mmCIF file with all atom_site columns, C-alpha atoms in Angstrom:
data_model
loop_
_atom_site.group_PDB
_atom_site.id
_atom_site.type_symbol
_atom_site.label_atom_id
_atom_site.label_alt_id
_atom_site.label_comp_id
_atom_site.label_asym_id
_atom_site.label_entity_id
_atom_site.label_seq_id
_atom_site.pdbx_PDB_ins_code
_atom_site.Cartn_x
_atom_site.Cartn_y
_atom_site.Cartn_z
_atom_site.occupancy
_atom_site.B_iso_or_equiv
_atom_site.pdbx_formal_charge
_atom_site.auth_seq_id
_atom_site.auth_comp_id
_atom_site.auth_asym_id
_atom_site.auth_atom_id
_atom_site.pdbx_PDB_model_num
ATOM 1   C CA . MET J 1 1   ? 97.317  115.489 102.671 1.00 51.00 ? 13  MET J CA 1
ATOM 2   C CA . GLU J 1 2   ? 96.413  114.249 98.560  1.00 54.00 ? 14  GLU J CA 1
ATOM 3   C CA . ASP J 1 3   ? 96.480  116.464 96.163  1.00 62.00 ? 15  ASP J CA 1
ATOM 4   C CA . ASP J 1 4   ? 93.703  114.992 94.738  1.00 63.00 ? 16  ASP J CA 1
ATOM 5   C CA . PRO J 1 5   ? 90.567  116.837 94.112  1.00 60.00 ? 17  PRO J CA 1
ATOM 6   C CA . GLN J 1 6   ? 87.872  114.192 95.372  1.00 64.00 ? 18  GLN J CA 1
ATOM 7   C CA . GLN J 1 7   ? 89.907  113.436 98.413  1.00 70.00 ? 19  GLN J CA 1
ATOM 8   C CA . GLN J 1 8   ? 89.806  116.669 99.302  1.00 71.00 ? 20  GLN J CA 1
ATOM 9   C CA . VAL J 1 9   ? 87.353  117.698 102.130 1.00 75.00 ? 21  VAL J CA 1
ATOM 10  C CA . GLU J 1 10  ? 85.267  121.188 101.677 1.00 80.00 ? 22  GLU J CA 1
ATOM 11  C CA . SER J 1 11  ? 86.386  123.238 105.106 1.00 78.00 ? 23  SER J CA 1
ATOM 12  C CA . LEU J 1 12  ? 83.652  124.820 106.745 1.00 81.00 ? 24  LEU J CA 1
ATOM 13  C CA . LEU J 1 13  ? 86.323  127.353 108.315 1.00 88.00 ? 25  LEU J CA 1
ATOM 14  C CA . PRO J 1 14  ? 88.142  130.983 105.957 1.00 88.00 ? 26  PRO J CA 1
ATOM 15  C CA . TYR J 1 15  ? 91.147  129.409 105.816 1.00 88.00 ? 27  TYR J CA 1
ATOM 16  C CA . GLU J 1 16  ? 91.127  131.212 102.604 1.00 87.00 ? 28  GLU J CA 1
ATOM 17  C CA . ARG J 1 17  ? 90.032  135.098 104.045 1.00 86.00 ? 29  ARG J CA 1
ATOM 18  C CA . TRP J 1 18  ? 91.812  134.110 107.190 1.00 89.00 ? 30  TRP J CA 1
ATOM 19  C CA . ILE J 1 19  ? 95.301  133.516 105.541 1.00 89.00 ? 31  ILE J CA 1
ATOM 20  C CA . ALA J 1 20  ? 94.649  137.026 102.980 1.00 87.00 ? 32  ALA J CA 1
ATOM 21  C CA . ASN J 1 21  ? 94.168  139.159 104.970 1.00 87.00 ? 33  ASN J CA 1
ATOM 22  C CA . ALA J 1 22  ? 97.037  138.123 106.870 1.00 91.00 ? 34  ALA J CA 1
ATOM 23  C CA . LEU J 1 23  ? 99.251  138.714 104.530 1.00 90.00 ? 35  LEU J CA 1
ATOM 24  C CA . ARG J 1 24  ? 97.901  142.024 104.002 1.00 88.00 ? 36  ARG J CA 1
ATOM 25  C CA . HIS J 1 25  ? 98.431  143.006 107.323 1.00 91.00 ? 37  HIS J CA 1
ATOM 26  C CA . VAL J 1 26  ? 101.824 142.070 106.637 1.00 91.00 ? 38  VAL J CA 1
ATOM 27  C CA . VAL J 1 27  ? 101.789 144.806 103.870 1.00 91.00 ? 39  VAL J CA 1
ATOM 28  C CA . VAL J 1 28  ? 100.400 147.466 107.082 1.00 92.00 ? 40  VAL J CA 1
ATOM 29  C CA . GLN J 1 29  ? 103.307 145.861 109.141 1.00 92.00 ? 41  GLN J CA 1
ATOM 30  C CA . ALA J 1 30  ? 106.091 147.158 106.490 1.00 92.00 ? 42  ALA J CA 1
ATOM 31  C CA . ILE J 1 31  ? 104.485 149.918 105.104 1.00 91.00 ? 43  ILE J CA 1
ATOM 32  C CA . GLU J 1 32  ? 104.478 150.957 108.400 1.00 93.00 ? 44  GLU J CA 1
ATOM 33  C CA . HIS J 1 33  ? 107.938 150.315 109.520 1.00 91.00 ? 45  HIS J CA 1
ATOM 34  C CA . VAL J 1 34  ? 109.157 152.067 106.486 1.00 92.00 ? 46  VAL J CA 1
ATOM 35  C CA . ALA J 1 35  ? 107.001 155.707 107.620 1.00 91.00 ? 47  ALA J CA 1
ATOM 36  C CA . THR J 1 36  ? 108.922 155.248 110.903 1.00 91.00 ? 48  THR J CA 1
ATOM 37  C CA . HIS J 1 37  ? 112.558 154.175 110.278 1.00 90.00 ? 49  HIS J CA 1
ATOM 38  C CA . GLY J 1 38  ? 112.981 154.331 106.230 1.00 89.00 ? 50  GLY J CA 1
ATOM 39  C CA . LEU J 1 39  ? 113.833 152.402 103.723 1.00 86.00 ? 51  LEU J CA 1
ATOM 40  C CA . PRO J 1 40  ? 116.608 150.352 105.059 1.00 87.00 ? 52  PRO J CA 1
ATOM 41  C CA . GLY J 1 41  ? 119.363 148.638 102.718 1.00 87.00 ? 53  GLY J CA 1
ATOM 42  C CA . GLY J 1 42  ? 118.271 148.496 99.246  1.00 86.00 ? 54  GLY J CA 1
ATOM 43  C CA . HIS J 1 43  ? 115.036 147.789 99.852  1.00 89.00 ? 55  HIS J CA 1
ATOM 44  C CA . HIS J 1 44  ? 111.917 149.424 98.138  1.00 89.00 ? 56  HIS J CA 1
ATOM 45  C CA . PHE J 1 45  ? 108.298 148.802 97.248  1.00 92.00 ? 57  PHE J CA 1
ATOM 46  C CA . TYR J 1 46  ? 105.980 148.716 94.454  1.00 92.00 ? 58  TYR J CA 1
ATOM 47  C CA . ILE J 1 47  ? 102.376 149.061 95.625  1.00 92.00 ? 59  ILE J CA 1
ATOM 48  C CA . SER J 1 48  ? 99.619  148.180 92.595  1.00 94.00 ? 60  SER J CA 1
ATOM 49  C CA . PHE J 1 49  ? 96.077  149.899 93.625  1.00 93.00 ? 61  PHE J CA 1
ATOM 50  C CA . ARG J 1 50  ? 92.439  150.776 92.001  1.00 92.00 ? 62  ARG J CA 1
ATOM 51  C CA . THR J 1 51  ? 92.376  154.546 91.093  1.00 92.00 ? 63  THR J CA 1
ATOM 52  C CA . THR J 1 52  ? 89.212  154.405 91.146  1.00 91.00 ? 64  THR J CA 1
ATOM 53  C CA . TYR J 1 53  ? 88.232  153.110 94.686  1.00 92.00 ? 65  TYR J CA 1
ATOM 54  C CA . PRO J 1 54  ? 86.197  155.769 96.546  1.00 91.00 ? 66  PRO J CA 1
ATOM 55  C CA . GLY J 1 55  ? 88.039  157.720 98.389  1.00 91.00 ? 67  GLY J CA 1
ATOM 56  C CA . VAL J 1 56  ? 91.146  157.168 96.351  1.00 93.00 ? 68  VAL J CA 1
ATOM 57  C CA . VAL J 1 57  ? 93.009  160.963 95.839  1.00 93.00 ? 69  VAL J CA 1
ATOM 58  C CA . ILE J 1 58  ? 95.265  161.259 93.320  1.00 92.00 ? 70  ILE J CA 1
ATOM 59  C CA . PRO J 1 59  ? 96.087  164.507 91.674  1.00 91.00 ? 71  PRO J CA 1
ATOM 60  C CA . ALA J 1 60  ? 93.336  164.969 88.344  1.00 90.00 ? 72  ALA J CA 1
ATOM 61  C CA . ARG J 1 61  ? 95.766  164.285 85.627  1.00 90.00 ? 73  ARG J CA 1
ATOM 62  C CA . LEU J 1 62  ? 97.262  161.097 87.217  1.00 90.00 ? 74  LEU J CA 1
ATOM 63  C CA . ARG J 1 63  ? 93.950  159.720 86.995  1.00 90.00 ? 75  ARG J CA 1
ATOM 64  C CA . ALA J 1 64  ? 93.259  160.391 83.450  1.00 91.00 ? 76  ALA J CA 1
ATOM 65  C CA . GLN J 1 65  ? 96.427  158.929 82.486  1.00 91.00 ? 77  GLN J CA 1
ATOM 66  C CA . TYR J 1 66  ? 95.898  155.443 85.031  1.00 91.00 ? 78  TYR J CA 1
ATOM 67  C CA . PRO J 1 67  ? 91.801  155.866 85.074  1.00 90.00 ? 79  PRO J CA 1
ATOM 68  C CA . GLU J 1 68  ? 91.686  151.975 86.803  1.00 92.00 ? 80  GLU J CA 1
ATOM 69  C CA . GLU J 1 69  ? 95.058  150.887 87.981  1.00 93.00 ? 81  GLU J CA 1
ATOM 70  C CA . MET J 1 70  ? 98.323  152.557 89.060  1.00 92.00 ? 82  MET J CA 1
ATOM 71  C CA . THR J 1 71  ? 101.371 151.501 90.746  1.00 93.00 ? 83  THR J CA 1
ATOM 72  C CA . ILE J 1 72  ? 103.876 153.102 92.741  1.00 92.00 ? 84  ILE J CA 1
ATOM 73  C CA . VAL J 1 73  ? 107.053 153.083 93.662  1.00 91.00 ? 85  VAL J CA 1
ATOM 74  C CA . LEU J 1 74  ? 108.496 154.032 97.461  1.00 91.00 ? 86  LEU J CA 1
ATOM 75  C CA . GLN J 1 75  ? 111.974 154.133 97.039  1.00 89.00 ? 87  GLN J CA 1
ATOM 76  C CA . HIS J 1 76  ? 114.523 156.858 97.131  1.00 86.00 ? 88  HIS J CA 1
ATOM 77  C CA . GLN J 1 77  ? 111.965 160.312 96.240  1.00 87.00 ? 89  GLN J CA 1
ATOM 78  C CA . PHE J 1 78  ? 109.046 159.854 98.109  1.00 89.00 ? 90  PHE J CA 1
ATOM 79  C CA . TRP J 1 79  ? 108.089 161.473 101.884 1.00 91.00 ? 91  TRP J CA 1
ATOM 80  C CA . ASP J 1 80  ? 105.899 161.755 104.279 1.00 93.00 ? 92  ASP J CA 1
ATOM 81  C CA . LEU J 1 81  ? 105.073 158.477 104.197 1.00 93.00 ? 93  LEU J CA 1
ATOM 82  C CA . LYS J 1 82  ? 101.930 158.107 106.907 1.00 93.00 ? 94  LYS J CA 1
ATOM 83  C CA . LEU J 1 83  ? 99.601  155.190 107.975 1.00 91.00 ? 95  LEU J CA 1
ATOM 84  C CA . ASP J 1 84  ? 96.249  156.226 109.310 1.00 91.00 ? 96  ASP J CA 1
ATOM 85  C CA . HIS J 1 85  ? 94.871  153.011 110.843 1.00 89.00 ? 97  HIS J CA 1
ATOM 86  C CA . GLU J 1 86  ? 91.744  154.597 112.213 1.00 90.00 ? 98  GLU J CA 1
ATOM 87  C CA . ALA J 1 87  ? 90.664  155.935 107.955 1.00 90.00 ? 99  ALA J CA 1
ATOM 88  C CA . ARG J 1 88  ? 92.759  152.771 106.865 1.00 90.00 ? 100 ARG J CA 1
ATOM 89  C CA . THR J 1 89  ? 94.889  154.635 104.385 1.00 93.00 ? 101 THR J CA 1
ATOM 90  C CA . ILE J 1 90  ? 98.378  155.584 103.010 1.00 94.00 ? 102 ILE J CA 1
ATOM 91  C CA . SER J 1 91  ? 99.230  158.988 102.502 1.00 94.00 ? 103 SER J CA 1
ATOM 92  C CA . VAL J 1 92  ? 102.629 159.841 100.152 1.00 94.00 ? 104 VAL J CA 1
ATOM 93  C CA . GLY J 1 93  ? 104.403 162.510 98.841  1.00 93.00 ? 105 GLY J CA 1
ATOM 94  C CA . LEU J 1 94  ? 105.624 161.606 95.676  1.00 91.00 ? 106 LEU J CA 1
ATOM 95  C CA . SER J 1 95  ? 107.225 163.924 91.897  1.00 89.00 ? 107 SER J CA 1
ATOM 96  C CA . PHE J 1 96  ? 105.366 163.377 88.808  1.00 87.00 ? 108 PHE J CA 1
ATOM 97  C CA . GLY J 1 97  ? 107.023 164.477 85.799  1.00 86.00 ? 109 GLY J CA 1
ATOM 98  C CA . GLY J 1 98  ? 108.955 167.448 88.756  1.00 87.00 ? 110 GLY J CA 1
ATOM 99  C CA . VAL J 1 99  ? 105.109 167.995 90.328  1.00 88.00 ? 111 VAL J CA 1
ATOM 100 C CA . PRO J 1 100 ? 105.370 167.271 94.155  1.00 91.00 ? 112 PRO J CA 1
ATOM 101 C CA . SER J 1 101 ? 101.742 165.954 94.535  1.00 91.00 ? 113 SER J CA 1
ATOM 102 C CA . THR J 1 102 ? 100.366 163.869 98.102  1.00 93.00 ? 114 THR J CA 1
ATOM 103 C CA . LEU J 1 103 ? 98.355  160.702 96.844  1.00 93.00 ? 115 LEU J CA 1
ATOM 104 C CA . VAL J 1 104 ? 95.356  159.198 99.391  1.00 96.00 ? 116 VAL J CA 1
ATOM 105 C CA . ILE J 1 105 ? 95.611  155.320 99.110  1.00 94.00 ? 117 ILE J CA 1
ATOM 106 C CA . PRO J 1 106 ? 92.889  152.979 101.104 1.00 93.00 ? 118 PRO J CA 1
ATOM 107 C CA . LEU J 1 107 ? 94.221  150.548 102.499 1.00 91.00 ? 119 LEU J CA 1
ATOM 108 C CA . ASP J 1 108 ? 91.104  148.282 100.622 1.00 90.00 ? 120 ASP J CA 1
ATOM 109 C CA . SER J 1 109 ? 92.547  149.313 96.983  1.00 91.00 ? 121 SER J CA 1
ATOM 110 C CA . ARG J 1 110 ? 95.592  148.235 97.029  1.00 91.00 ? 122 ARG J CA 1
ATOM 111 C CA . VAL J 1 111 ? 96.007  145.288 94.207  1.00 91.00 ? 123 VAL J CA 1
ATOM 112 C CA . SER J 1 112 ? 99.209  143.964 94.916  1.00 92.00 ? 124 SER J CA 1
ATOM 113 C CA . PHE J 1 113 ? 102.781 144.651 96.986  1.00 93.00 ? 125 PHE J CA 1
ATOM 114 C CA . ALA J 1 114 ? 106.323 143.956 95.664  1.00 92.00 ? 126 ALA J CA 1
ATOM 115 C CA . ASP J 1 115 ? 109.679 144.081 97.040  1.00 92.00 ? 127 ASP J CA 1
ATOM 116 C CA . PRO J 1 116 ? 112.172 143.847 94.403  1.00 89.00 ? 128 PRO J CA 1
ATOM 117 C CA . GLN J 1 117 ? 114.994 143.430 96.783  1.00 87.00 ? 129 GLN J CA 1
ATOM 118 C CA . ILE J 1 118 ? 113.726 140.195 98.498  1.00 88.00 ? 130 ILE J CA 1
ATOM 119 C CA . ARG J 1 119 ? 112.012 139.118 95.135  1.00 91.00 ? 131 ARG J CA 1
ATOM 120 C CA . TYR J 1 120 ? 108.613 139.211 97.867  1.00 87.00 ? 132 TYR J CA 1
ATOM 121 C CA . ALA J 1 121 ? 105.381 140.232 95.963  1.00 92.00 ? 133 ALA J CA 1
ATOM 122 C CA . LEU J 1 122 ? 101.472 140.102 96.773  1.00 89.00 ? 134 LEU J CA 1
ATOM 123 C CA . ARG J 1 123 ? 98.987  139.535 94.845  1.00 91.00 ? 135 ARG J CA 1
ATOM 124 C CA . PHE J 1 124 ? 95.245  140.883 96.017  1.00 86.00 ? 136 PHE J CA 1
ATOM 125 C CA . ASP J 1 125 ? 91.660  141.163 94.850  1.00 81.00 ? 137 ASP J CA 1
ATOM 126 C CA . PRO J 1 126 ? 90.434  144.234 96.022  1.00 71.00 ? 138 PRO J CA 1
ATOM 127 C CA . ILE J 1 127 ? 88.184  144.235 99.026  1.00 79.00 ? 139 ILE J CA 1
ATOM 128 C CA . GLU J 1 128 ? 84.209  145.804 97.488  1.00 79.00 ? 140 GLU J CA 1
ATOM 129 C CA . PRO J 1 129 ? 83.184  148.756 99.203  1.00 77.00 ? 141 PRO J CA 1
ATOM 130 C CA . GLU J 1 130 ? 80.240  147.155 99.179  1.00 67.00 ? 142 GLU J CA 1
ATOM 131 C CA . ALA J 1 131 ? 80.974  144.216 100.436 1.00 53.00 ? 143 ALA J CA 1
ATOM 132 C CA . LYS J 1 132 ? 83.547  145.686 103.408 1.00 50.00 ? 144 LYS J CA 1
ATOM 133 C CA . VAL J 1 133 ? 82.349  144.008 106.612 1.00 46.00 ? 145 VAL J CA 1
ATOM 134 C CA . THR J 1 134 ? 84.873  144.983 109.063 1.00 46.00 ? 146 THR J CA 1
ATOM 135 C CA . ALA J 1 135 ? 88.925  145.214 108.124 1.00 45.00 ? 147 ALA J CA 1
ATOM 136 C CA . LEU J 1 136 ? 89.476  142.110 109.624 1.00 44.00 ? 148 LEU J CA 1
ATOM 137 C CA . THR J 1 137 ? 86.567  139.957 107.898 1.00 40.00 ? 149 THR J CA 1
ATOM 138 C CA . PRO J 1 138 ? 86.437  140.768 104.270 1.00 44.00 ? 150 PRO J CA 1
ATOM 139 C CA . VAL J 1 139 ? 83.867  139.034 102.239 1.00 41.00 ? 151 VAL J CA 1
ATOM 140 C CA . PRO J 1 140 ? 85.079  136.746 99.483  1.00 45.00 ? 152 PRO J CA 1
ATOM 141 C CA . ALA J 1 141 ? 84.116  137.820 95.952  1.00 46.00 ? 153 ALA J CA 1
ATOM 142 C CA . GLU J 1 142 ? 82.016  136.277 93.835  1.00 45.00 ? 154 GLU J CA 1
ATOM 143 C CA . PRO J 1 143 ? 83.010  134.727 90.910  1.00 48.00 ? 155 PRO J CA 1
ATOM 144 C CA . GLU J 1 144 ? 81.545  135.815 87.435  1.00 51.00 ? 156 GLU J CA 1
ATOM 145 C CA . PRO J 1 145 ? 80.490  133.998 85.062  1.00 52.00 ? 157 PRO J CA 1
ATOM 146 C CA . ARG J 1 146 ? 82.151  133.333 82.072  1.00 50.00 ? 158 ARG J CA 1
ATOM 147 C CA . PRO J 1 147 ? 80.591  133.364 78.691  1.00 56.00 ? 159 PRO J CA 1
ATOM 148 C CA . ALA J 1 148 ? 80.108  129.444 78.022  1.00 57.00 ? 160 ALA J CA 1
ATOM 149 C CA . GLY J 1 149 ? 83.708  128.219 76.153  1.00 60.00 ? 161 GLY J CA 1
ATOM 150 C CA . GLU J 1 150 ? 85.622  130.490 78.047  1.00 58.00 ? 162 GLU J CA 1
ATOM 151 C CA . GLU J 1 151 ? 88.420  128.903 80.638  1.00 60.00 ? 163 GLU J CA 1
ATOM 152 C CA . ALA J 1 152 ? 89.103  129.730 83.883  1.00 53.00 ? 164 ALA J CA 1
ATOM 153 C CA . PRO J 1 153 ? 91.595  132.044 85.120  1.00 54.00 ? 165 PRO J CA 1
ATOM 154 C CA . ALA J 1 154 ? 94.495  130.628 86.838  1.00 54.00 ? 166 ALA J CA 1
ATOM 155 C CA . PRO J 1 155 ? 94.122  130.316 90.517  1.00 51.00 ? 167 PRO J CA 1
ATOM 156 C CA . GLN J 1 156 ? 96.665  133.214 92.102  1.00 51.00 ? 168 GLN J CA 1
ATOM 157 C CA . VAL J 1 157 ? 98.916  130.423 94.888  1.00 53.00 ? 169 VAL J CA 1
ATOM 158 C CA . VAL J 1 158 ? 101.333 131.916 97.327  1.00 51.00 ? 170 VAL J CA 1
ATOM 159 C CA . SER J 1 159 ? 104.801 129.939 97.780  1.00 51.00 ? 171 SER J CA 1
ATOM 160 C CA . LEU J 1 160 ? 105.153 129.866 101.502 1.00 53.00 ? 172 LEU J CA 1
ATOM 161 C CA . ASP J 1 161 ? 108.567 127.533 100.789 1.00 54.00 ? 173 ASP J CA 1
ATOM 162 C CA . ALA J 1 162 ? 110.390 130.768 101.439 1.00 53.00 ? 174 ALA J CA 1
ATOM 163 C CA . PHE J 1 163 ? 109.336 130.937 104.996 1.00 51.00 ? 175 PHE J CA 1
ATOM 164 C CA . ARG J 1 164 ? 109.770 127.615 106.402 1.00 55.00 ? 176 ARG J CA 1
ATOM 165 C CA . ARG J 1 165 ? 112.208 126.444 108.962 1.00 57.00 ? 177 ARG J CA 1
ATOM 166 C CA . ARG J 1 166 ? 115.205 123.887 107.627 1.00 57.00 ? 178 ARG J CA 1
ATOM 167 C CA . THR J 1 167 ? 116.511 121.977 109.336 1.00 59.00 ? 179 THR J CA 1
ATOM 168 C CA . PRO J 1 168 ? 120.506 122.201 108.976 1.00 57.00 ? 180 PRO J CA 1
ATOM 169 C CA . PRO J 1 169 ? 121.988 118.644 107.251 1.00 58.00 ? 181 PRO J CA 1
ATOM 170 C CA . LYS J 1 170 ? 123.330 116.131 109.513 1.00 62.00 ? 182 LYS J CA 1
ATOM 171 C CA . THR J 1 171 ? 127.018 116.200 109.205 1.00 57.00 ? 183 THR J CA 1
#
């Protein structure tokens, strides 16, 4: 298939939404695995989420410090990591400035996930509460109009090269 935009045919199937859902599910599986088995080896997670999203439960002082977005690190000192499929939330105990706190993070509030051990990272557009249809079929966000003269943001691209099978060289 050519990369020429004039030759690309618009799909009648929502592939981009399906791919985004699949990648969101990868994060759910990773969190569920760690909640059950703990973090293996040097793996650790960075999870960023919108603090203003409905259902986010964090201490008031953290909400004041992170009024829009917050990143947590799950590495050495966290406890009671749970994934609630029905409520579609993650809950975890973390200490902030020596004060233990329990955070509740709706899955749809996530904006990024990373496991630096293997250089794996994903960025998401959070699912807007009013646009949420079902867990598996989020409605894609409409692009916001830009002021005249403002350049369009670069598209987010996920490379799948790391997941492709490589055939060994013939000897």
